[in-house]
mmCIF file of C-alpha atoms in Angstrom:
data_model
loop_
_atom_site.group_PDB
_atom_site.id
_atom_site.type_symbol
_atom_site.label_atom_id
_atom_site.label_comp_id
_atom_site.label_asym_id
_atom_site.label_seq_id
_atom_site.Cartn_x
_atom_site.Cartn_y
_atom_site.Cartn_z
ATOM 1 C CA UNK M 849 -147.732 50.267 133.161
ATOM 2 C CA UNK M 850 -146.539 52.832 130.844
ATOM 3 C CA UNK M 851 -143.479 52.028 128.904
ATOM 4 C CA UNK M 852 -142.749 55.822 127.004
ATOM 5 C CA UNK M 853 -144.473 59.007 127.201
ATOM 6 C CA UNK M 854 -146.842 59.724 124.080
ATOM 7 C CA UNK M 855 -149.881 58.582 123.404
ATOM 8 C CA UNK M 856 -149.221 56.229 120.405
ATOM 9 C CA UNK M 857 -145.094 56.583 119.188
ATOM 10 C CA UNK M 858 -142.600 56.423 122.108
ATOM 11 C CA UNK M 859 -139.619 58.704 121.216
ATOM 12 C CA UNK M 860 -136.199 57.355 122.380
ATOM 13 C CA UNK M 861 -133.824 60.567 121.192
ATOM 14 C CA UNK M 862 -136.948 62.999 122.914
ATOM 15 C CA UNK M 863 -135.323 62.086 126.711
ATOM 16 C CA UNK M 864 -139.294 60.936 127.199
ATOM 17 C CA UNK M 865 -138.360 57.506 126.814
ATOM 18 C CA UNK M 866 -138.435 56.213 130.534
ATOM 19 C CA UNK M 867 -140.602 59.188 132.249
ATOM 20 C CA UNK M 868 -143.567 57.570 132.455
ATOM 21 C CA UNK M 869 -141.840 54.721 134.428
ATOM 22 C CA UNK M 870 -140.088 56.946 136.607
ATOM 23 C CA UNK M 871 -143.380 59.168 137.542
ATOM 24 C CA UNK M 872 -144.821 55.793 137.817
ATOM 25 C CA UNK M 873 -142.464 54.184 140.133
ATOM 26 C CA UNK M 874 -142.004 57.391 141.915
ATOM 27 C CA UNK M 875 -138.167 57.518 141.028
ATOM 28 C CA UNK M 876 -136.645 60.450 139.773
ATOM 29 C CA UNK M 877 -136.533 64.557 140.997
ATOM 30 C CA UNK M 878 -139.938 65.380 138.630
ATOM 31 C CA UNK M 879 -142.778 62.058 139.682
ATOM 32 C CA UNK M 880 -145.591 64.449 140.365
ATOM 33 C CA UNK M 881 -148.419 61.141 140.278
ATOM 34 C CA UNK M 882 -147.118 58.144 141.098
ATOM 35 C CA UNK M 883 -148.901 54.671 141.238
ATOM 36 C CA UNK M 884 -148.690 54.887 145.027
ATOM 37 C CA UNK M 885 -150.162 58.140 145.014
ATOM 38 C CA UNK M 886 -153.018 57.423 143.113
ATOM 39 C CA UNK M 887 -153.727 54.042 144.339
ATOM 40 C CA UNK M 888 -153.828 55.958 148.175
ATOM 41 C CA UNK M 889 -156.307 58.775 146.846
ATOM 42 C CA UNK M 890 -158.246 55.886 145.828
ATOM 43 C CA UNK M 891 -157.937 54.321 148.800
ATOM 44 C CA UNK M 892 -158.767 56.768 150.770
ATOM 45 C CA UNK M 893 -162.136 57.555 148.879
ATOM 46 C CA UNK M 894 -163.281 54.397 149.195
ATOM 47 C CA UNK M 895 -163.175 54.381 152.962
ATOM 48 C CA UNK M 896 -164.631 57.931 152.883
ATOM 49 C CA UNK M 897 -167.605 56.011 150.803
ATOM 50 C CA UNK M 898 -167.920 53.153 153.753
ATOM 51 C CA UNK M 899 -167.985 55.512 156.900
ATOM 52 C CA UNK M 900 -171.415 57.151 155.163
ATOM 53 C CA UNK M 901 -173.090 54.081 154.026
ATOM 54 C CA UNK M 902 -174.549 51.111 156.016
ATOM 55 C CA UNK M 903 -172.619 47.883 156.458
ATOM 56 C CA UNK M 904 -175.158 46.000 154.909
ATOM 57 C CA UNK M 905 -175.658 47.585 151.918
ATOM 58 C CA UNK M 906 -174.994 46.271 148.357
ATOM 59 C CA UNK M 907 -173.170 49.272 147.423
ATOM 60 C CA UNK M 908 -170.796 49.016 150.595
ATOM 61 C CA UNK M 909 -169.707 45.525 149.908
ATOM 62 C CA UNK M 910 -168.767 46.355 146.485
ATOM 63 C CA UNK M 911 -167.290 49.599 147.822
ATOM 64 C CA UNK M 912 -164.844 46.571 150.568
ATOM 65 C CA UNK M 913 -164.157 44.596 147.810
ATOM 66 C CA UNK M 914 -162.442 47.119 145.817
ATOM 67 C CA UNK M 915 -160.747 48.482 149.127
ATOM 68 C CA UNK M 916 -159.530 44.884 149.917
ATOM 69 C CA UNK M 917 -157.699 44.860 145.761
ATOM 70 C CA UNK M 918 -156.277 48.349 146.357
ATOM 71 C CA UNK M 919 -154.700 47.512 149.548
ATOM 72 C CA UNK M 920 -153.301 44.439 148.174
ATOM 73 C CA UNK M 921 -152.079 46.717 144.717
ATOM 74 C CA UNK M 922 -150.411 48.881 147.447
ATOM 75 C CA UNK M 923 -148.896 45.922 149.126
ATOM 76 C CA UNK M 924 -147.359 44.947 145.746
ATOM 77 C CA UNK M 925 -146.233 48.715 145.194
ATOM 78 C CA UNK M 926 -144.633 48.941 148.377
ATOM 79 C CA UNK M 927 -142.507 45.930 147.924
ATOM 80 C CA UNK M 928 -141.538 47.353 144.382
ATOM 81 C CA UNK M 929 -140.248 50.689 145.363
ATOM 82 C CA UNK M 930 -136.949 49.619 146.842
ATOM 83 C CA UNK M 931 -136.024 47.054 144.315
ATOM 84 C CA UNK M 932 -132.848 46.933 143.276
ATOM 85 C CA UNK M 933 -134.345 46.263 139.652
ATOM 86 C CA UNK M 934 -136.003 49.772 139.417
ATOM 87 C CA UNK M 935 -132.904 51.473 140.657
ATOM 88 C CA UNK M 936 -131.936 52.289 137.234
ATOM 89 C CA UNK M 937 -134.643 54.854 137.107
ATOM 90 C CA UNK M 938 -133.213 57.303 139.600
ATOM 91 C CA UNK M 939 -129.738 57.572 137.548
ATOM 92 C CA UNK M 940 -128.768 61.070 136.058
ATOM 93 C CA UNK M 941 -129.253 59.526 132.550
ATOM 94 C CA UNK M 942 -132.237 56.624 133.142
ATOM 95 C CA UNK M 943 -132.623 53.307 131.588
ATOM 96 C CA UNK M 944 -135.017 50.691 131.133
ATOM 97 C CA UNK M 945 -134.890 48.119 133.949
ATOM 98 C CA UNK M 946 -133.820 44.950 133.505
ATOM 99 C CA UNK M 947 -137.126 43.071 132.776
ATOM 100 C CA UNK M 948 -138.566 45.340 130.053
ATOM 101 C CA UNK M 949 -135.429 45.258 128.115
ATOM 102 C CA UNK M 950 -136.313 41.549 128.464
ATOM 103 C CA UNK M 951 -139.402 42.196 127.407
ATOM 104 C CA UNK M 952 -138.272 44.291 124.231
ATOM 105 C CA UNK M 953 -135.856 41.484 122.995
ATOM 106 C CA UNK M 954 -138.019 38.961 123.401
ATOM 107 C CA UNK M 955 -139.610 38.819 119.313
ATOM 108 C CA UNK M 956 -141.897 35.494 119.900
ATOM 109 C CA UNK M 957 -143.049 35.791 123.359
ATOM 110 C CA UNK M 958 -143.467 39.121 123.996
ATOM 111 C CA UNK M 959 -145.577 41.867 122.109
ATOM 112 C CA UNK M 960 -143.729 44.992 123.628
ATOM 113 C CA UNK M 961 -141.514 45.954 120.647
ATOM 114 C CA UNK M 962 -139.112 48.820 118.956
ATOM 115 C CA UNK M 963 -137.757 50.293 115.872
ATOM 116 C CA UNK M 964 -134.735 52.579 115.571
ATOM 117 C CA UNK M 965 -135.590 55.446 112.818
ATOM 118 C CA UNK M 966 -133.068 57.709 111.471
ATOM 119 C CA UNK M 967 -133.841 61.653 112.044
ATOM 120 C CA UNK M 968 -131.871 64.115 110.352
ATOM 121 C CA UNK M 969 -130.417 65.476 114.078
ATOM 122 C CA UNK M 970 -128.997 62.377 115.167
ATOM 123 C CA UNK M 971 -129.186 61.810 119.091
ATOM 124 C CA UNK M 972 -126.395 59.328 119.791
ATOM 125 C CA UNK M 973 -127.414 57.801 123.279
ATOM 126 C CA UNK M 974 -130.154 55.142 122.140
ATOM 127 C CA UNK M 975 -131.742 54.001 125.438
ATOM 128 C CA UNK M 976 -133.151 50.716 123.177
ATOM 129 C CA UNK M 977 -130.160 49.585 121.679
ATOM 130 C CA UNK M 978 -129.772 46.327 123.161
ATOM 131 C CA UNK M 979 -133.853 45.941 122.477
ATOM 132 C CA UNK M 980 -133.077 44.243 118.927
ATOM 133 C CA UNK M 981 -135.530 46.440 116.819
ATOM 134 C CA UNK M 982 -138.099 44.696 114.711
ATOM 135 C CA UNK M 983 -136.896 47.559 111.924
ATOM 136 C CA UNK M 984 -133.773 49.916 112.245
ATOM 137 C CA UNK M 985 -131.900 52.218 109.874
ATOM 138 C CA UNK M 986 -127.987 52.855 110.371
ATOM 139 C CA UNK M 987 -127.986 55.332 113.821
ATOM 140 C CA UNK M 988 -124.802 56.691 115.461
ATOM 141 C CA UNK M 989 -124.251 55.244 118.326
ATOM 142 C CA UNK M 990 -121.799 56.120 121.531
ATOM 143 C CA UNK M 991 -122.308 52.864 123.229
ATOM 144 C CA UNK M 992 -121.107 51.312 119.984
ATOM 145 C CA UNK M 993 -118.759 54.171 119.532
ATOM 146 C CA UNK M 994 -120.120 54.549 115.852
ATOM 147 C CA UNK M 995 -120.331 57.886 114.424
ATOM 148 C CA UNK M 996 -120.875 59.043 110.790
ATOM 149 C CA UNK M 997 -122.812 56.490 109.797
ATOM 150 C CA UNK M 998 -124.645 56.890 106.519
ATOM 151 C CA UNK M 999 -128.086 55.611 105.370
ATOM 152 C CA UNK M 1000 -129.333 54.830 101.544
ATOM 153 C CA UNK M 1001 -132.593 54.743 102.742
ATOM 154 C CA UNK M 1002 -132.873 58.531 104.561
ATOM 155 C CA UNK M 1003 -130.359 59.512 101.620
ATOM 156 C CA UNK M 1004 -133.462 58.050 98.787
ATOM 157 C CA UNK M 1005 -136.566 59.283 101.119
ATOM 158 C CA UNK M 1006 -135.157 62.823 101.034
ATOM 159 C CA UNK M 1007 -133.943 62.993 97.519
ATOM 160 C CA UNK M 1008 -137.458 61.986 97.092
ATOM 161 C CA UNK M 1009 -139.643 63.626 98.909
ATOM 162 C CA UNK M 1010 -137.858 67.130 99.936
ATOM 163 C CA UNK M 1011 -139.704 68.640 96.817
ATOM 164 C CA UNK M 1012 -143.207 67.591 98.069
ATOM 165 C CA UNK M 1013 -145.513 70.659 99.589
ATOM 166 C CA UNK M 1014 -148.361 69.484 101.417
ATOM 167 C CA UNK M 1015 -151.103 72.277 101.960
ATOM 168 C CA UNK M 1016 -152.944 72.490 105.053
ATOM 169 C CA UNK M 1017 -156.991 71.709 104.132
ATOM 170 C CA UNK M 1018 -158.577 73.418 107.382
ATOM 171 C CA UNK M 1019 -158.652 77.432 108.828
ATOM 172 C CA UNK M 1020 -157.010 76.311 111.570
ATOM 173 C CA UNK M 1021 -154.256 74.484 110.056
ATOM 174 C CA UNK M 1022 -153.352 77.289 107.500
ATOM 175 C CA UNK M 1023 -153.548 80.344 109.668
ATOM 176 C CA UNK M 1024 -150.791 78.396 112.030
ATOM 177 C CA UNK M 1025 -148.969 78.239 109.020
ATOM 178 C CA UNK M 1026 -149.372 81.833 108.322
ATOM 179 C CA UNK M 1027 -149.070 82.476 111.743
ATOM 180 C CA UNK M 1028 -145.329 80.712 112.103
ATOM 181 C CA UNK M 1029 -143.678 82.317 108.943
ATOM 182 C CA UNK M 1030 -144.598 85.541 109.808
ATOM 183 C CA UNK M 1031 -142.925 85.257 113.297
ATOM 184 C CA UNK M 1032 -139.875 83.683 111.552
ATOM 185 C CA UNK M 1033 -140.130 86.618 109.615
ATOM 186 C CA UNK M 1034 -140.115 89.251 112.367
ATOM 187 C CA UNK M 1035 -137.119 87.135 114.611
ATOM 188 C CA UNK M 1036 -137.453 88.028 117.932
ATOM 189 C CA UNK M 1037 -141.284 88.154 118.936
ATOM 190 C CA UNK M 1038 -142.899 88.461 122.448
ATOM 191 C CA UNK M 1039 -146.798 88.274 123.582
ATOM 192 C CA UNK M 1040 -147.987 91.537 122.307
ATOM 193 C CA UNK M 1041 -146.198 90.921 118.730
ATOM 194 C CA UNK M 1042 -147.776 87.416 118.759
ATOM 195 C CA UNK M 1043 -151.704 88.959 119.348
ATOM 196 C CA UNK M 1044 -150.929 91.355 116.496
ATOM 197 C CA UNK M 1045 -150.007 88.693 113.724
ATOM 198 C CA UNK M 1046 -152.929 86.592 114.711
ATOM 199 C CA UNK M 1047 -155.485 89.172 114.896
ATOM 200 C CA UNK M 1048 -153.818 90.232 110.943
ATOM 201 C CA UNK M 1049 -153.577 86.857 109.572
ATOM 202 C CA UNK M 1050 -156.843 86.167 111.034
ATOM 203 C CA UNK M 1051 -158.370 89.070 108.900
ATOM 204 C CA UNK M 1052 -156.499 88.429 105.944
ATOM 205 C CA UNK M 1053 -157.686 84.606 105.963
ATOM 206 C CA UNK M 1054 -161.862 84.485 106.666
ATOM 207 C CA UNK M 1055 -162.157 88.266 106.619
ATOM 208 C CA UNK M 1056 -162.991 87.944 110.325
ATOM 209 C CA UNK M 1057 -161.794 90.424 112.466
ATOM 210 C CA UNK M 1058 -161.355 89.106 116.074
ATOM 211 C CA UNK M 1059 -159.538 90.727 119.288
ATOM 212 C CA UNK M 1060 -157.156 88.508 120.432
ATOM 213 C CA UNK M 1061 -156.494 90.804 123.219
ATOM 214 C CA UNK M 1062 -159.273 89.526 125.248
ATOM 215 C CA UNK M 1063 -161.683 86.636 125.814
ATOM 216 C CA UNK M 1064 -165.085 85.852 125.068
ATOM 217 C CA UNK M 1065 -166.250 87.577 128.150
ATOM 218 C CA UNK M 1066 -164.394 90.845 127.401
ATOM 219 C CA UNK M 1067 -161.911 90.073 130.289
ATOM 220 C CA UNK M 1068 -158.192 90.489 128.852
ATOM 221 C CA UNK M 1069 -155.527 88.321 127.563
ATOM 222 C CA UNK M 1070 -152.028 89.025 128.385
ATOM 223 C CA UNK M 1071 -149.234 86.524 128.615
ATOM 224 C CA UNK M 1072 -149.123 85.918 132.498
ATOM 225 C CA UNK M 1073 -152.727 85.049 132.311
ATOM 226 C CA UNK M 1074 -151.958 82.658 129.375
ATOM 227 C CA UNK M 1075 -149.618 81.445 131.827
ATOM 228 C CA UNK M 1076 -151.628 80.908 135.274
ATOM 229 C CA UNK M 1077 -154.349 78.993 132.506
ATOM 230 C CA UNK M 1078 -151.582 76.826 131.455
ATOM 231 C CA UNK M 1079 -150.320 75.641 135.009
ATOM 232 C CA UNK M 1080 -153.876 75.375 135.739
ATOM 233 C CA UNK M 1081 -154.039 72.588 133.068
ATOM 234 C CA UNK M 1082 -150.865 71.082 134.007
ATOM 235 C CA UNK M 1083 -151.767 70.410 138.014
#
């Protein structure tokens, strides 16, 4: 069960924080695969699988067997999606049910846990508050009703470290870089102004020129086509 959106860091202030469990659980106005979704495509292959092979085959018994588990999973789903515990998910501004919060203050039995960092564009509505971090830094806070709140430690990492310049090592890395100043240089950009830089930048880095108005097969690039590839990747 997914607890944030992310791969490896789960970002509270980002609004990602409970996503996952609502596309999960189905709850929400934006669940495009749920659980029950996928467990019924599944589902339904299986017994796609079973009407072409012969009862008595090795293959078809496993093939039951895993029909049997996802019909009891769905069972399980089914009684889940009306619970009054989960009804916190379909809320304007979500929470964490009941049991995971559990979960998150829970330090010796549980291994689910949070920390509360301090990023220089505060976000006041912490949906882990009541989680009791394993490491915090002072946070405003409008459940708490605390505002202002200053930190020695951000205060001593930026005095620190604001003078340090790291230097991207790879092509791809620096002609981003090159890439981004340039169109904070120009202000307002669109497609066409964004192909130009890149194809410039691009030359003035490896010495390469490349067209960046089409593709490797000749066939253009435009922005709505950048666009229908993009949804593409999304559904």
């Amino acid at each position: 069960m997914p607890v944030v959106s992310g791969t490896d860091i789960g970002l509270d202030n980002t609004c990602k924080a409970v996503s996952s469990l609502q596309e999960f659980f189905g709850k929400g106005n934006d669940s495009k695969t749920t659980l029950k979704g996928a467990l019924l495509a599944y589902q339904e292959a299986l017994k796609q699988d079973l009407s072409l092979l012969g009862a008595d085959s090795v293959l078809a018994q496993q093939k039951q067997e895993r029909l049997t588990q996802i019909e009891a999973y769905l069972n399980v789903v089914k009684h889940l999606e009306h619970h009054e515990e989960l009804e916190c998910l379909n809320k304007g501004f979500p929470s964490y049910p009941r049991p995971l919060e559990g979960m998150l203050q829970d330090k010796s039995g549980s291994n689910l846990h949070s920390i509360i960092l301090r990023p220089t564009r505060q976000d006041a509505y912490i949906r882990s508050e009541a989680s009791i971090p394993l490491f915090s830094v002072a946070h405003d806070s409008e459940a708490c009703q605390r505002w202002d709140t200053q930190s020695l430690l951000q205060k001593t990492l930026i005095d620190t470290y604001s003078g340090l310049r790291l230097q991207a090592q790879n092509v791809t890395s620096q002609l981003m870089e090159r890439v981004l100043v340039r169109l904070d240089q120009v202000g307002q950009s669109d497609f066409d102004d964004l192909q130009k830089i890149l194809q410039e930048e691009t030359l003035a880095l490896t010495g390469i020129p490349i067209n960046f108005n089409q593709d490797a097969q000749g066939k253009p690039l435009n922005q709505e086509r950048i666009k229908q590839e993009i949804f593409l990747v999304i559904q």
